[in-house]
Amino acid sequence: LANYKGVNICIADCTRWKSDTPQVYGIVKAKCFHHTSLWKVSKYSPWSWTCSLCIIQRSGFGERNARHFVTESGAVRVRFAPSPTGFLHLGGLRTALYNYIFAKKHRGRFILRLEDTDQSRLVAGAAEKIEDMLEWVGIPPDESPRRGGPCGPYQQSQRLQLYQEAAQELVDRGHAYLCFCTAQRLELLKKEALRNKETPRYDNRCRYLTKQQVEDKLAKGLSHVIRFKLVEGAEPFEDMVYGWNKHEVASVEGDPVIIKADGFPTYHLANVVDDHFMEISHVLRGTEWLVSTSKHLLLYKALGWKPPQFGHLP
């Protein structure tokens, strides 16, 4: 057992047990960090304390990782959010399985959310097949487009107003801006960077437009996107798998698009907005998103929202 802020908690592998350490077996009473009342804690091996309610078992986690299993409401809510641009592949199924097991282990909710904002790549029937496949392999979602739930709709194309409102709030607060750069100009920037053997990035040109210039361009009916202002000084975050991380995205990337010209959001905005309003407590996703997490945390901060815990799967 360990003590955190005056409360006895059961955590995994909180102490380096030695062979001469007195072994205590059977059942004792202790207060779990995850729950507010007393629960039985079983010392069933020399290596683990396990709360009989939240089942936090030894997995190499110490006290710092015990906090990953705690939310303000005490509820664990995870999501699997594929794009219906094809049928479910093995890697996606693996991610879904991790989320399902984590939810069931902590008596939480497993949510299926379809990220169908890239309308040009949608495959007819793919959305239905994804849910069919999850049910067929025995990991059905608790909330989904088919089953419904308290935080629906569970299809991003039906949640456009939420993204528009969030983007406008960012613009109003000075954290985002309208960009009128044409596809031709962006292509020239890309070619120039590649010619100089540099990583292509947007040069943030429209960030410096005056209010009058923006109004003039809007009056002409020019097509535009909304970009989020990246700022220096990204705060470190503690990943459930990789530990402490920080990526200074502002120094290596241009300001990212968060609302496209067709009015649909990009992944960066949509996943932040949806995870907030769906009350997602833990985001378990592929490791390819690890470097983007600092960017997402900047969005959370700009919107004044508390982010979930992140765990990136190797």
mmCIF file of C-alpha atoms in Angstrom:
data_model
loop_
_atom_site.group_PDB
_atom_site.id
_atom_site.type_symbol
_atom_site.label_atom_id
_atom_site.label_comp_id
_atom_site.label_asym_id
_atom_site.label_seq_id
_atom_site.Cartn_x
_atom_site.Cartn_y
_atom_site.Cartn_z
ATOM 1 C CA LEU A 1 0.000 0.000 0.000
ATOM 2 C CA ALA A 2 1.082 3.582 -0.605
ATOM 3 C CA ASN A 3 -0.184 6.823 0.798
ATOM 4 C CA TYR A 4 -1.159 9.708 -1.452
ATOM 5 C CA LYS A 5 -2.381 12.969 0.088
ATOM 6 C CA GLY A 6 -3.300 11.188 3.288
ATOM 7 C CA VAL A 7 -5.274 8.426 1.576
ATOM 8 C CA ASN A 8 -4.174 4.810 1.455
ATOM 9 C CA ILE A 9 -4.233 3.593 -2.113
ATOM 10 C CA CYS A 10 -3.732 0.265 -3.803
ATOM 11 C CA ILE A 11 -1.361 0.527 -6.744
ATOM 12 C CA ALA A 12 0.615 -1.897 -8.835
ATOM 13 C CA ASP A 13 4.190 -2.646 -7.913
ATOM 14 C CA CYS A 14 4.462 0.404 -5.648
ATOM 15 C CA THR A 15 7.404 -1.094 -3.743
ATOM 16 C CA ARG A 16 10.396 -3.206 -4.662
ATOM 17 C CA TRP A 17 9.598 -6.355 -2.711
ATOM 18 C CA LYS A 18 12.538 -8.345 -1.383
ATOM 19 C CA SER A 19 12.729 -11.967 -0.418
ATOM 20 C CA ASP A 20 13.072 -11.099 3.258
ATOM 21 C CA THR A 21 10.008 -8.832 3.185
ATOM 22 C CA PRO A 22 7.204 -10.258 5.342
ATOM 23 C CA GLN A 23 4.555 -11.618 2.972
ATOM 24 C CA VAL A 24 0.955 -10.875 3.844
ATOM 25 C CA TYR A 25 -1.708 -12.944 2.143
ATOM 26 C CA GLY A 26 -5.467 -12.901 2.416
ATOM 27 C CA ILE A 27 -7.793 -9.900 2.534
ATOM 28 C CA VAL A 28 -7.218 -6.535 4.173
ATOM 29 C CA LYS A 29 -9.249 -3.332 4.194
ATOM 30 C CA ALA A 30 -7.870 -0.227 2.505
ATOM 31 C CA LYS A 31 -9.100 2.801 0.643
ATOM 32 C CA CYS A 32 -8.489 2.632 -3.088
ATOM 33 C CA PHE A 33 -7.215 5.757 -4.853
ATOM 34 C CA HIS A 34 -9.777 5.236 -7.604
ATOM 35 C CA HIS A 35 -12.788 5.006 -5.308
ATOM 36 C CA THR A 36 -14.009 6.949 -2.287
ATOM 37 C CA SER A 37 -15.196 4.165 -0.010
ATOM 38 C CA LEU A 38 -13.433 1.191 1.515
ATOM 39 C CA TRP A 39 -12.892 -1.841 -0.673
ATOM 40 C CA LYS A 40 -11.218 -5.178 -0.207
ATOM 41 C CA VAL A 41 -7.618 -5.348 -1.310
ATOM 42 C CA SER A 42 -6.159 -8.755 -1.975
ATOM 43 C CA LYS A 43 -2.437 -9.366 -1.522
ATOM 44 C CA TYR A 44 -2.405 -12.462 -3.693
ATOM 45 C CA SER A 45 1.281 -12.517 -4.632
ATOM 46 C CA PRO A 46 4.568 -10.967 -3.504
ATOM 47 C CA TRP A 47 4.291 -8.533 -6.404
ATOM 48 C CA SER A 48 0.806 -7.048 -6.550
ATOM 49 C CA TRP A 49 -1.868 -5.273 -4.614
ATOM 50 C CA THR A 50 -5.188 -5.472 -6.442
ATOM 51 C CA CYS A 51 -8.355 -3.533 -5.666
ATOM 52 C CA SER A 52 -11.289 -5.898 -6.029
ATOM 53 C CA LEU A 53 -13.301 -3.153 -7.713
ATOM 54 C CA CYS A 54 -10.974 -1.418 -10.142
ATOM 55 C CA ILE A 55 -8.622 -4.408 -10.612
ATOM 56 C CA ILE A 56 -5.417 -2.439 -10.963
ATOM 57 C CA GLN A 57 -2.943 -5.266 -11.456
ATOM 58 C CA ARG A 58 0.816 -5.204 -11.697
ATOM 59 C CA SER A 59 1.925 -4.036 -15.112
ATOM 60 C CA GLY A 60 5.149 -2.229 -14.308
ATOM 61 C CA PHE A 61 3.285 0.868 -13.090
ATOM 62 C CA GLY A 62 4.385 2.765 -10.011
ATOM 63 C CA GLU A 63 2.560 5.445 -8.022
ATOM 64 C CA ARG A 64 2.849 8.012 -10.811
ATOM 65 C CA ASN A 65 0.904 5.724 -13.157
ATOM 66 C CA ALA A 66 -1.787 4.988 -10.598
ATOM 67 C CA ARG A 67 -3.072 8.502 -11.253
ATOM 68 C CA HIS A 68 -3.768 7.496 -14.857
ATOM 69 C CA PHE A 69 -6.719 5.428 -13.691
ATOM 70 C CA VAL A 70 -8.439 8.304 -11.898
ATOM 71 C CA THR A 71 -10.886 10.794 -13.369
ATOM 72 C CA GLU A 72 -12.909 13.517 -11.699
ATOM 73 C CA SER A 73 -16.102 11.511 -12.075
ATOM 74 C CA GLY A 74 -14.394 8.203 -11.319
ATOM 75 C CA ALA A 75 -15.717 6.802 -14.610
ATOM 76 C CA VAL A 76 -13.484 5.277 -17.265
ATOM 77 C CA ARG A 77 -14.627 6.070 -20.818
ATOM 78 C CA VAL A 78 -12.528 5.065 -23.812
ATOM 79 C CA ARG A 79 -13.205 5.247 -27.519
ATOM 80 C CA PHE A 80 -12.249 3.508 -30.734
ATOM 81 C CA ALA A 81 -12.510 6.034 -33.555
ATOM 82 C CA PRO A 82 -11.814 4.565 -37.008
ATOM 83 C CA SER A 83 -12.454 6.252 -40.326
ATOM 84 C CA PRO A 84 -14.953 4.390 -42.560
ATOM 85 C CA THR A 85 -12.615 4.695 -45.533
ATOM 86 C CA GLY A 86 -12.340 0.932 -45.853
ATOM 87 C CA PHE A 87 -12.915 -2.215 -43.881
ATOM 88 C CA LEU A 88 -11.446 -2.822 -40.429
ATOM 89 C CA HIS A 89 -7.855 -4.058 -40.598
ATOM 90 C CA LEU A 90 -5.866 -6.013 -38.025
ATOM 91 C CA GLY A 91 -4.091 -2.967 -36.574
ATOM 92 C CA GLY A 92 -7.376 -1.193 -35.989
ATOM 93 C CA LEU A 93 -8.865 -4.284 -34.400
ATOM 94 C CA ARG A 94 -5.865 -4.478 -32.061
ATOM 95 C CA THR A 95 -6.444 -0.870 -30.943
ATOM 96 C CA ALA A 96 -10.123 -1.594 -30.405
ATOM 97 C CA LEU A 97 -9.254 -4.657 -28.339
ATOM 98 C CA TYR A 98 -6.941 -2.666 -26.034
ATOM 99 C CA ASN A 99 -9.673 -0.079 -25.481
ATOM 100 C CA TYR A 100 -12.323 -2.736 -24.854
ATOM 101 C CA ILE A 101 -10.192 -4.625 -22.322
ATOM 102 C CA PHE A 102 -9.215 -1.412 -20.529
ATOM 103 C CA ALA A 103 -12.865 -0.360 -20.261
ATOM 104 C CA LYS A 104 -14.036 -3.724 -18.962
ATOM 105 C CA LYS A 105 -11.140 -4.012 -16.537
ATOM 106 C CA HIS A 106 -12.142 -0.715 -14.928
ATOM 107 C CA ARG A 107 -15.896 -1.202 -15.289
ATOM 108 C CA GLY A 108 -16.045 1.630 -17.782
ATOM 109 C CA ARG A 109 -17.609 2.283 -21.178
ATOM 110 C CA PHE A 110 -16.241 1.351 -24.600
ATOM 111 C CA ILE A 111 -17.378 3.788 -27.294
ATOM 112 C CA LEU A 112 -17.304 3.465 -31.071
ATOM 113 C CA ARG A 113 -17.065 6.807 -32.872
ATOM 114 C CA LEU A 114 -16.831 7.060 -36.649
ATOM 115 C CA GLU A 115 -14.523 9.770 -37.941
ATOM 116 C CA ASP A 116 -16.034 10.375 -41.373
ATOM 117 C CA THR A 117 -14.949 13.984 -41.936
ATOM 118 C CA ASP A 118 -12.854 13.121 -45.008
ATOM 119 C CA GLN A 119 -15.833 12.844 -47.319
ATOM 120 C CA SER A 120 -13.709 12.173 -50.411
ATOM 121 C CA ARG A 121 -12.388 8.879 -49.025
ATOM 122 C CA LEU A 122 -15.575 7.333 -47.627
ATOM 123 C CA VAL A 123 -16.378 3.770 -48.696
ATOM 124 C CA ALA A 124 -20.035 2.832 -48.937
ATOM 125 C CA GLY A 125 -21.025 0.299 -46.282
ATOM 126 C CA ALA A 126 -17.730 0.559 -44.366
ATOM 127 C CA ALA A 127 -19.302 2.183 -41.293
ATOM 128 C CA GLU A 128 -21.788 -0.648 -40.840
ATOM 129 C CA LYS A 129 -19.129 -3.285 -41.475
ATOM 130 C CA ILE A 130 -16.845 -1.869 -38.776
ATOM 131 C CA GLU A 131 -19.516 -2.247 -36.111
ATOM 132 C CA ASP A 132 -20.480 -5.667 -37.476
ATOM 133 C CA MET A 133 -16.862 -6.774 -37.137
ATOM 134 C CA LEU A 134 -16.550 -5.579 -33.524
ATOM 135 C CA GLU A 135 -19.679 -7.506 -32.603
ATOM 136 C CA TRP A 136 -18.511 -10.595 -34.521
ATOM 137 C CA VAL A 137 -15.166 -10.778 -32.655
ATOM 138 C CA GLY A 138 -16.906 -10.333 -29.302
ATOM 139 C CA ILE A 139 -15.969 -6.764 -28.370
ATOM 140 C CA PRO A 140 -19.239 -4.874 -28.951
ATOM 141 C CA PRO A 141 -19.269 -1.166 -28.045
ATOM 142 C CA ASP A 142 -21.423 0.140 -25.215
ATOM 143 C CA GLU A 143 -22.190 3.298 -27.219
ATOM 144 C CA SER A 144 -22.082 3.628 -30.998
ATOM 145 C CA PRO A 145 -23.957 4.938 -34.048
ATOM 146 C CA ARG A 146 -26.077 1.776 -34.016
ATOM 147 C CA ARG A 147 -26.612 1.423 -30.278
ATOM 148 C CA GLY A 148 -26.869 5.132 -29.472
ATOM 149 C CA GLY A 149 -25.986 6.585 -26.089
ATOM 150 C CA PRO A 150 -26.007 9.749 -23.967
ATOM 151 C CA CYS A 151 -23.208 11.516 -25.890
ATOM 152 C CA GLY A 152 -24.364 11.001 -29.467
ATOM 153 C CA PRO A 153 -24.445 11.327 -32.333
ATOM 154 C CA TYR A 154 -21.446 9.044 -32.753
ATOM 155 C CA GLN A 155 -20.678 9.993 -36.344
ATOM 156 C CA GLN A 156 -18.589 13.110 -36.866
ATOM 157 C CA SER A 157 -20.433 14.241 -39.979
ATOM 158 C CA GLN A 158 -23.478 14.699 -37.739
ATOM 159 C CA ARG A 159 -21.582 16.868 -35.230
ATOM 160 C CA LEU A 160 -20.398 19.687 -37.513
ATOM 161 C CA GLN A 161 -22.000 22.449 -35.467
ATOM 162 C CA LEU A 162 -19.873 21.531 -32.444
ATOM 163 C CA TYR A 163 -16.666 21.880 -34.467
ATOM 164 C CA GLN A 164 -17.762 25.148 -36.035
ATOM 165 C CA GLU A 165 -18.577 26.616 -32.624
ATOM 166 C CA ALA A 166 -15.245 25.491 -31.158
ATOM 167 C CA ALA A 167 -13.315 26.900 -34.130
ATOM 168 C CA GLN A 168 -15.139 30.216 -33.919
ATOM 169 C CA GLU A 169 -14.394 30.382 -30.197
ATOM 170 C CA LEU A 170 -10.701 29.908 -30.971
ATOM 171 C CA VAL A 171 -10.849 32.686 -33.558
ATOM 172 C CA ASP A 172 -12.637 35.010 -31.136
ATOM 173 C CA ARG A 173 -10.014 34.340 -28.461
ATOM 174 C CA GLY A 174 -7.156 35.003 -30.862
ATOM 175 C CA HIS A 175 -5.979 31.379 -30.962
ATOM 176 C CA ALA A 176 -6.983 30.751 -34.575
ATOM 177 C CA TYR A 177 -7.355 32.721 -37.808
ATOM 178 C CA LEU A 178 -8.796 32.581 -41.309
ATOM 179 C CA CYS A 179 -6.335 31.550 -44.017
ATOM 180 C CA PHE A 180 -6.978 32.457 -47.676
ATOM 181 C CA CYS A 181 -3.880 30.868 -49.211
ATOM 182 C CA THR A 182 -4.667 28.989 -52.410
ATOM 183 C CA ALA A 183 -3.762 25.393 -53.124
ATOM 184 C CA GLN A 184 -1.324 26.672 -55.767
ATOM 185 C CA ARG A 185 0.561 28.814 -53.228
ATOM 186 C CA LEU A 186 0.758 25.952 -50.740
ATOM 187 C CA GLU A 187 2.115 23.680 -53.466
ATOM 188 C CA LEU A 188 4.803 26.235 -54.309
ATOM 189 C CA LEU A 189 5.799 26.399 -50.629
ATOM 190 C CA LYS A 190 6.097 22.621 -50.565
ATOM 191 C CA LYS A 191 8.235 22.462 -53.719
ATOM 192 C CA GLU A 192 10.513 25.226 -52.468
ATOM 193 C CA ALA A 193 11.070 23.427 -49.149
ATOM 194 C CA LEU A 194 11.839 20.128 -50.886
ATOM 195 C CA ARG A 195 14.227 21.918 -53.243
ATOM 196 C CA ASN A 196 16.088 23.263 -50.204
ATOM 197 C CA LYS A 197 15.957 19.822 -48.550
ATOM 198 C CA GLU A 198 13.705 21.146 -45.774
ATOM 199 C CA THR A 199 10.554 19.736 -44.258
ATOM 200 C CA PRO A 200 7.539 21.347 -45.953
ATOM 201 C CA ARG A 201 5.562 23.610 -43.640
ATOM 202 C CA TYR A 202 3.108 26.462 -43.906
ATOM 203 C CA ASP A 203 4.763 29.859 -43.401
ATOM 204 C CA ASN A 204 1.870 31.259 -41.300
ATOM 205 C CA ARG A 205 1.410 34.130 -43.749
ATOM 206 C CA CYS A 206 -2.283 34.707 -43.071
ATOM 207 C CA ARG A 207 -1.694 34.857 -39.327
ATOM 208 C CA TYR A 208 -0.592 38.447 -39.800
ATOM 209 C CA LEU A 209 -3.550 39.719 -41.843
ATOM 210 C CA THR A 210 -5.270 42.728 -40.328
ATOM 211 C CA LYS A 211 -8.952 42.644 -39.439
ATOM 212 C CA GLN A 212 -9.725 44.904 -42.393
ATOM 213 C CA GLN A 213 -7.829 42.646 -44.803
ATOM 214 C CA VAL A 214 -9.784 39.626 -43.563
ATOM 215 C CA GLU A 215 -13.086 41.449 -43.977
ATOM 216 C CA ASP A 216 -12.158 42.538 -47.515
ATOM 217 C CA LYS A 217 -11.312 38.980 -48.536
ATOM 218 C CA LEU A 218 -14.523 37.646 -47.015
ATOM 219 C CA ALA A 219 -16.503 40.320 -48.871
ATOM 220 C CA LYS A 220 -15.004 39.033 -52.133
ATOM 221 C CA GLY A 221 -16.197 35.538 -51.274
ATOM 222 C CA LEU A 222 -12.697 34.045 -51.250
ATOM 223 C CA SER A 223 -12.404 30.446 -50.128
ATOM 224 C CA HIS A 224 -10.696 30.010 -46.776
ATOM 225 C CA VAL A 225 -9.785 27.579 -44.026
ATOM 226 C CA ILE A 226 -9.275 28.120 -40.303
ATOM 227 C CA ARG A 227 -5.825 27.517 -38.847
ATOM 228 C CA PHE A 228 -4.819 27.087 -35.205
ATOM 229 C CA LYS A 229 -1.948 29.221 -33.900
ATOM 230 C CA LEU A 230 0.844 27.034 -32.584
ATOM 231 C CA VAL A 231 2.816 28.650 -29.778
ATOM 232 C CA GLU A 232 6.220 27.942 -28.303
ATOM 233 C CA GLY A 233 6.472 26.407 -24.868
ATOM 234 C CA ALA A 234 4.563 23.145 -25.183
ATOM 235 C CA GLU A 235 4.062 21.616 -21.752
ATOM 236 C CA PRO A 236 5.343 18.094 -21.073
ATOM 237 C CA PHE A 237 2.772 15.357 -20.629
ATOM 238 C CA GLU A 238 2.970 11.912 -19.083
ATOM 239 C CA ASP A 239 2.043 9.155 -21.483
ATOM 240 C CA MET A 240 0.740 5.952 -19.905
ATOM 241 C CA VAL A 241 3.142 3.879 -22.014
ATOM 242 C CA TYR A 242 6.087 6.120 -22.913
ATOM 243 C CA GLY A 243 6.295 8.270 -19.786
ATOM 244 C CA TRP A 244 7.139 11.970 -19.990
ATOM 245 C CA ASN A 245 7.092 13.522 -23.456
ATOM 246 C CA LYS A 246 7.163 16.963 -25.031
ATOM 247 C CA HIS A 247 7.256 18.017 -28.661
ATOM 248 C CA GLU A 248 7.850 21.636 -29.645
ATOM 249 C CA VAL A 249 5.538 21.468 -32.643
ATOM 250 C CA ALA A 250 5.636 25.245 -33.225
ATOM 251 C CA SER A 251 9.339 25.047 -34.086
ATOM 252 C CA VAL A 252 8.963 22.339 -36.728
ATOM 253 C CA GLU A 253 5.430 22.781 -38.123
ATOM 254 C CA GLY A 254 3.328 25.524 -39.589
ATOM 255 C CA ASP A 255 -0.052 26.412 -38.108
ATOM 256 C CA PRO A 256 -2.364 23.438 -38.803
ATOM 257 C CA VAL A 257 -5.731 23.613 -40.520
ATOM 258 C CA ILE A 258 -8.589 22.822 -38.121
ATOM 259 C CA ILE A 259 -11.555 23.655 -40.383
ATOM 260 C CA LYS A 260 -11.281 22.891 -44.097
ATOM 261 C CA ALA A 261 -12.751 24.950 -46.917
ATOM 262 C CA ASP A 262 -15.753 22.585 -47.113
ATOM 263 C CA GLY A 263 -16.622 23.345 -43.472
ATOM 264 C CA PHE A 264 -15.528 19.939 -42.172
ATOM 265 C CA PRO A 265 -12.960 19.719 -39.353
ATOM 266 C CA THR A 266 -9.581 18.051 -39.542
ATOM 267 C CA TYR A 267 -8.652 15.272 -37.140
ATOM 268 C CA HIS A 268 -6.787 17.611 -34.804
ATOM 269 C CA LEU A 269 -9.861 19.660 -33.890
ATOM 270 C CA ALA A 270 -12.523 16.968 -34.244
ATOM 271 C CA ASN A 271 -10.887 14.461 -31.905
ATOM 272 C CA VAL A 272 -10.324 17.119 -29.212
ATOM 273 C CA VAL A 273 -13.909 18.396 -29.398
ATOM 274 C CA ASP A 274 -15.430 14.922 -29.443
ATOM 275 C CA ASP A 275 -13.269 13.557 -26.638
ATOM 276 C CA HIS A 276 -14.292 16.540 -24.511
ATOM 277 C CA PHE A 277 -18.025 16.351 -25.119
ATOM 278 C CA MET A 278 -18.093 12.553 -24.951
ATOM 279 C CA GLU A 279 -16.280 12.778 -21.593
ATOM 280 C CA ILE A 280 -13.479 10.453 -22.706
ATOM 281 C CA SER A 281 -11.196 9.751 -19.743
ATOM 282 C CA HIS A 282 -8.400 7.849 -21.515
ATOM 283 C CA VAL A 283 -7.243 8.023 -25.125
ATOM 284 C CA LEU A 284 -5.544 4.791 -26.173
ATOM 285 C CA ARG A 285 -4.354 5.081 -29.767
ATOM 286 C CA GLY A 286 -1.487 4.192 -32.078
ATOM 287 C CA THR A 287 2.006 5.451 -31.389
ATOM 288 C CA GLU A 288 2.000 7.437 -34.644
ATOM 289 C CA TRP A 289 -0.115 10.051 -32.816
ATOM 290 C CA LEU A 290 2.412 10.525 -30.000
ATOM 291 C CA VAL A 291 4.139 13.483 -31.684
ATOM 292 C CA SER A 292 0.769 15.186 -32.300
ATOM 293 C CA THR A 293 -0.314 15.011 -28.666
ATOM 294 C CA SER A 294 1.472 18.245 -27.721
ATOM 295 C CA LYS A 295 -0.501 19.950 -30.501
ATOM 296 C CA HIS A 296 -3.749 18.520 -29.150
ATOM 297 C CA LEU A 297 -2.865 19.640 -25.639
ATOM 298 C CA LEU A 298 -2.379 23.182 -26.952
ATOM 299 C CA LEU A 299 -5.913 22.982 -28.352
ATOM 300 C CA TYR A 300 -7.271 21.788 -25.015
ATOM 301 C CA LYS A 301 -5.521 24.663 -23.266
ATOM 302 C CA ALA A 302 -6.766 27.256 -25.764
ATOM 303 C CA LEU A 303 -10.341 26.023 -25.314
ATOM 304 C CA GLY A 304 -10.035 25.910 -21.527
ATOM 305 C CA TRP A 305 -10.753 22.180 -21.300
ATOM 306 C CA LYS A 306 -9.159 19.484 -19.197
ATOM 307 C CA PRO A 307 -7.488 16.846 -21.414
ATOM 308 C CA PRO A 308 -7.877 13.093 -20.945
ATOM 309 C CA GLN A 309 -5.017 10.747 -20.093
ATOM 310 C CA PHE A 310 -3.075 9.550 -23.143
ATOM 311 C CA GLY A 311 -1.582 6.150 -23.821
ATOM 312 C CA HIS A 312 0.077 5.381 -27.159
ATOM 313 C CA LEU A 313 0.218 1.760 -28.216
ATOM 314 C CA PRO A 314 3.472 0.499 -29.762
#
